[in-house]
């Protein structure tokens, strides 16, 4: 893995442009051609990473590099916005100063996730992809959090979804 901005040969940046991802925030897996989101732990530093295949037909689409239970987070706000994937977490953290995107890297809320979220955040919004509405409500109940009903994944930046999230963050 190398910092994306330091790769020696040219990489197609279409994927970065599609989601408005800054090269300095991600890494690149040269061998597997993956965009890599680093996973940090508060006291240890880099503990894991999750990589997204840049070619649409590559399997697996998402790859976890190590076995850390830590979620991928991006942002420095005091409200956790729980999402499924690293790109959505990145979008949340990039667009909203008061939020931190927290990617479960799936739809399962583990005991570690729950402990981590409750330790670091006073306010929680669950915003899983639209096909996981039942999970959104279940996790929101479990965390005593708000649930955001989305039209589409947050990574697609649907105006109505972003406006609704901003309204919830401002409450």
mmCIF file of C-alpha atoms in Angstrom:
data_model
loop_
_atom_site.group_PDB
_atom_site.id
_atom_site.type_symbol
_atom_site.label_atom_id
_atom_site.label_comp_id
_atom_site.label_asym_id
_atom_site.label_seq_id
_atom_site.Cartn_x
_atom_site.Cartn_y
_atom_site.Cartn_z
ATOM 1 C CA UNK A 1 0.000 0.000 0.000
ATOM 2 C CA UNK A 2 1.242 3.453 -0.866
ATOM 3 C CA UNK A 3 -0.258 6.913 -0.435
ATOM 4 C CA UNK A 4 -2.447 7.459 -3.501
ATOM 5 C CA UNK A 5 -0.818 10.792 -4.266
ATOM 6 C CA UNK A 6 2.648 9.183 -4.357
ATOM 7 C CA UNK A 7 2.009 6.379 -6.852
ATOM 8 C CA UNK A 8 4.731 6.420 -9.480
ATOM 9 C CA UNK A 9 2.670 5.374 -12.488
ATOM 10 C CA UNK A 10 -0.470 7.202 -13.583
ATOM 11 C CA UNK A 11 -3.742 5.947 -12.129
ATOM 12 C CA UNK A 12 -7.139 6.652 -13.610
ATOM 13 C CA UNK A 13 -8.719 9.102 -11.154
ATOM 14 C CA UNK A 14 -12.281 8.609 -12.418
ATOM 15 C CA UNK A 15 -13.250 6.745 -9.251
ATOM 16 C CA UNK A 16 -11.890 9.506 -7.017
ATOM 17 C CA UNK A 17 -13.668 12.161 -9.050
ATOM 18 C CA UNK A 18 -16.984 10.261 -8.969
ATOM 19 C CA UNK A 19 -17.092 10.435 -5.159
ATOM 20 C CA UNK A 20 -15.035 13.630 -4.759
ATOM 21 C CA UNK A 21 -12.327 11.833 -2.774
ATOM 22 C CA UNK A 22 -9.107 13.722 -2.084
ATOM 23 C CA UNK A 23 -5.972 11.711 -2.943
ATOM 24 C CA UNK A 24 -4.322 12.707 0.327
ATOM 25 C CA UNK A 25 -7.033 10.920 2.336
ATOM 26 C CA UNK A 26 -6.596 7.460 0.815
ATOM 27 C CA UNK A 27 -3.992 4.928 -0.213
ATOM 28 C CA UNK A 28 -3.549 2.672 -3.223
ATOM 29 C CA UNK A 29 -2.992 -1.070 -3.381
ATOM 30 C CA UNK A 30 -0.642 -1.389 -6.335
ATOM 31 C CA UNK A 31 -0.888 -5.169 -6.596
ATOM 32 C CA UNK A 32 -4.682 -5.398 -6.470
ATOM 33 C CA UNK A 33 -5.631 -2.021 -8.007
ATOM 34 C CA UNK A 34 -7.723 -0.917 -5.032
ATOM 35 C CA UNK A 35 -8.521 2.422 -3.464
ATOM 36 C CA UNK A 36 -7.673 1.935 0.207
ATOM 37 C CA UNK A 37 -9.234 3.668 3.194
ATOM 38 C CA UNK A 38 -6.962 3.428 6.265
ATOM 39 C CA UNK A 39 -8.507 2.372 9.592
ATOM 40 C CA UNK A 40 -6.997 3.992 12.671
ATOM 41 C CA UNK A 41 -7.366 3.226 16.379
ATOM 42 C CA UNK A 42 -7.334 6.150 18.797
ATOM 43 C CA UNK A 43 -4.193 5.174 20.712
ATOM 44 C CA UNK A 44 -2.361 2.867 18.319
ATOM 45 C CA UNK A 45 -2.527 4.534 14.904
ATOM 46 C CA UNK A 46 -3.041 2.549 11.711
ATOM 47 C CA UNK A 47 -4.568 -0.864 12.559
ATOM 48 C CA UNK A 48 -6.268 -1.965 9.362
ATOM 49 C CA UNK A 49 -7.534 -0.843 5.995
ATOM 50 C CA UNK A 50 -10.444 -1.489 3.692
ATOM 51 C CA UNK A 51 -9.938 -1.463 -0.053
ATOM 52 C CA UNK A 52 -12.436 -0.930 -2.864
ATOM 53 C CA UNK A 53 -11.721 -2.523 -6.234
ATOM 54 C CA UNK A 54 -11.355 0.141 -8.898
ATOM 55 C CA UNK A 55 -12.586 -2.163 -11.658
ATOM 56 C CA UNK A 56 -16.334 -2.717 -11.340
ATOM 57 C CA UNK A 57 -16.236 -6.452 -12.094
ATOM 58 C CA UNK A 58 -13.427 -7.307 -9.631
ATOM 59 C CA UNK A 59 -14.294 -9.654 -6.769
ATOM 60 C CA UNK A 60 -14.403 -9.094 -3.910
ATOM 61 C CA UNK A 61 -15.580 -5.544 -4.403
ATOM 62 C CA UNK A 62 -14.491 -4.635 -0.844
ATOM 63 C CA UNK A 63 -11.496 -6.199 0.926
ATOM 64 C CA UNK A 64 -10.578 -5.901 4.593
ATOM 65 C CA UNK A 65 -6.788 -6.123 4.918
ATOM 66 C CA UNK A 66 -6.454 -7.228 8.543
ATOM 67 C CA UNK A 67 -8.749 -8.486 11.276
ATOM 68 C CA UNK A 68 -9.193 -5.399 13.440
ATOM 69 C CA UNK A 69 -12.751 -4.921 14.706
ATOM 70 C CA UNK A 70 -12.378 -1.126 14.368
ATOM 71 C CA UNK A 71 -14.766 0.642 12.007
ATOM 72 C CA UNK A 72 -13.533 2.993 9.308
ATOM 73 C CA UNK A 73 -14.128 6.571 10.429
ATOM 74 C CA UNK A 74 -13.691 9.905 8.726
ATOM 75 C CA UNK A 75 -14.303 13.326 10.181
ATOM 76 C CA UNK A 76 -13.884 15.027 13.511
ATOM 77 C CA UNK A 77 -17.423 15.917 14.522
ATOM 78 C CA UNK A 78 -19.158 14.988 17.753
ATOM 79 C CA UNK A 79 -22.059 13.209 16.016
ATOM 80 C CA UNK A 80 -21.505 9.715 14.643
ATOM 81 C CA UNK A 81 -23.316 9.053 11.384
ATOM 82 C CA UNK A 82 -23.360 5.297 11.016
ATOM 83 C CA UNK A 83 -23.203 4.040 7.438
ATOM 84 C CA UNK A 84 -22.362 0.781 5.695
ATOM 85 C CA UNK A 85 -19.315 1.580 3.585
ATOM 86 C CA UNK A 86 -16.121 3.618 3.703
ATOM 87 C CA UNK A 87 -17.061 5.900 0.806
ATOM 88 C CA UNK A 88 -20.294 6.978 2.534
ATOM 89 C CA UNK A 89 -18.399 7.552 5.800
ATOM 90 C CA UNK A 90 -15.854 9.628 3.897
ATOM 91 C CA UNK A 91 -18.592 11.735 2.282
ATOM 92 C CA UNK A 92 -20.227 12.406 5.666
ATOM 93 C CA UNK A 93 -16.963 13.443 7.302
ATOM 94 C CA UNK A 94 -15.948 15.580 4.331
ATOM 95 C CA UNK A 95 -19.252 17.467 4.003
ATOM 96 C CA UNK A 96 -20.270 18.028 7.624
ATOM 97 C CA UNK A 97 -17.932 19.541 10.227
ATOM 98 C CA UNK A 98 -20.179 18.433 13.078
ATOM 99 C CA UNK A 99 -20.199 14.763 11.978
ATOM 100 C CA UNK A 100 -17.913 11.781 11.809
ATOM 101 C CA UNK A 101 -18.794 9.104 9.306
ATOM 102 C CA UNK A 102 -18.574 5.667 10.927
ATOM 103 C CA UNK A 103 -18.615 2.739 8.496
ATOM 104 C CA UNK A 104 -19.695 -0.601 9.893
ATOM 105 C CA UNK A 105 -18.321 -2.146 6.684
ATOM 106 C CA UNK A 106 -21.587 -3.993 6.309
ATOM 107 C CA UNK A 107 -24.870 -3.908 8.197
ATOM 108 C CA UNK A 108 -23.878 -5.737 11.374
ATOM 109 C CA UNK A 109 -23.467 -3.748 14.569
ATOM 110 C CA UNK A 110 -20.917 -5.705 16.604
ATOM 111 C CA UNK A 111 -20.321 -5.419 20.338
ATOM 112 C CA UNK A 112 -17.045 -3.643 19.511
ATOM 113 C CA UNK A 113 -18.832 -1.139 17.238
ATOM 114 C CA UNK A 114 -21.397 -0.436 19.924
ATOM 115 C CA UNK A 115 -18.755 0.104 22.609
ATOM 116 C CA UNK A 116 -16.646 2.274 20.292
ATOM 117 C CA UNK A 117 -19.561 4.467 19.189
ATOM 118 C CA UNK A 118 -20.932 4.927 22.694
ATOM 119 C CA UNK A 119 -17.463 5.747 24.048
ATOM 120 C CA UNK A 120 -16.622 8.460 21.526
ATOM 121 C CA UNK A 121 -19.958 10.013 20.501
ATOM 122 C CA UNK A 122 -22.812 11.631 22.397
ATOM 123 C CA UNK A 123 -25.049 11.962 19.350
ATOM 124 C CA UNK A 124 -25.702 9.169 16.881
ATOM 125 C CA UNK A 125 -27.554 9.029 13.568
ATOM 126 C CA UNK A 126 -27.988 5.729 11.747
ATOM 127 C CA UNK A 127 -28.074 6.155 7.959
ATOM 128 C CA UNK A 128 -27.634 2.761 6.338
ATOM 129 C CA UNK A 129 -28.352 2.277 2.643
ATOM 130 C CA UNK A 130 -32.061 2.257 1.635
ATOM 131 C CA UNK A 131 -32.103 -1.524 1.151
ATOM 132 C CA UNK A 132 -31.278 -1.892 4.869
ATOM 133 C CA UNK A 133 -34.116 0.173 6.367
ATOM 134 C CA UNK A 134 -35.074 -2.534 8.859
ATOM 135 C CA UNK A 135 -31.453 -2.741 10.038
ATOM 136 C CA UNK A 136 -31.325 1.059 10.293
ATOM 137 C CA UNK A 137 -34.278 1.042 12.680
ATOM 138 C CA UNK A 138 -32.973 -1.929 14.669
ATOM 139 C CA UNK A 139 -29.531 -0.369 15.157
ATOM 140 C CA UNK A 140 -31.052 3.029 15.991
ATOM 141 C CA UNK A 141 -33.164 1.408 18.721
ATOM 142 C CA UNK A 142 -30.171 -0.508 20.063
ATOM 143 C CA UNK A 143 -28.042 2.650 20.278
ATOM 144 C CA UNK A 144 -30.877 4.980 21.340
ATOM 145 C CA UNK A 145 -30.096 6.944 18.181
ATOM 146 C CA UNK A 146 -31.919 8.779 15.434
ATOM 147 C CA UNK A 147 -32.609 6.993 12.149
ATOM 148 C CA UNK A 148 -32.360 8.673 8.753
ATOM 149 C CA UNK A 149 -34.516 7.266 5.970
ATOM 150 C CA UNK A 150 -32.446 7.654 2.800
ATOM 151 C CA UNK A 151 -33.477 7.824 -0.852
ATOM 152 C CA UNK A 152 -30.049 6.486 -1.900
ATOM 153 C CA UNK A 153 -26.643 5.698 -0.397
ATOM 154 C CA UNK A 154 -25.017 8.815 1.082
ATOM 155 C CA UNK A 155 -22.018 8.361 -1.209
ATOM 156 C CA UNK A 156 -24.243 9.445 -4.123
ATOM 157 C CA UNK A 157 -24.904 12.811 -2.447
ATOM 158 C CA UNK A 158 -28.626 13.003 -3.152
ATOM 159 C CA UNK A 159 -29.604 16.563 -2.247
ATOM 160 C CA UNK A 160 -32.695 15.569 -0.262
ATOM 161 C CA UNK A 161 -30.698 13.054 1.805
ATOM 162 C CA UNK A 162 -27.921 15.557 2.518
ATOM 163 C CA UNK A 163 -30.464 18.241 3.461
ATOM 164 C CA UNK A 164 -32.236 15.817 5.819
ATOM 165 C CA UNK A 165 -28.924 14.807 7.403
ATOM 166 C CA UNK A 166 -27.921 18.455 7.852
ATOM 167 C CA UNK A 167 -31.279 19.164 9.506
ATOM 168 C CA UNK A 168 -30.754 16.262 11.927
ATOM 169 C CA UNK A 169 -27.208 17.436 12.683
ATOM 170 C CA UNK A 170 -28.491 20.948 13.427
ATOM 171 C CA UNK A 171 -31.114 19.754 15.929
#
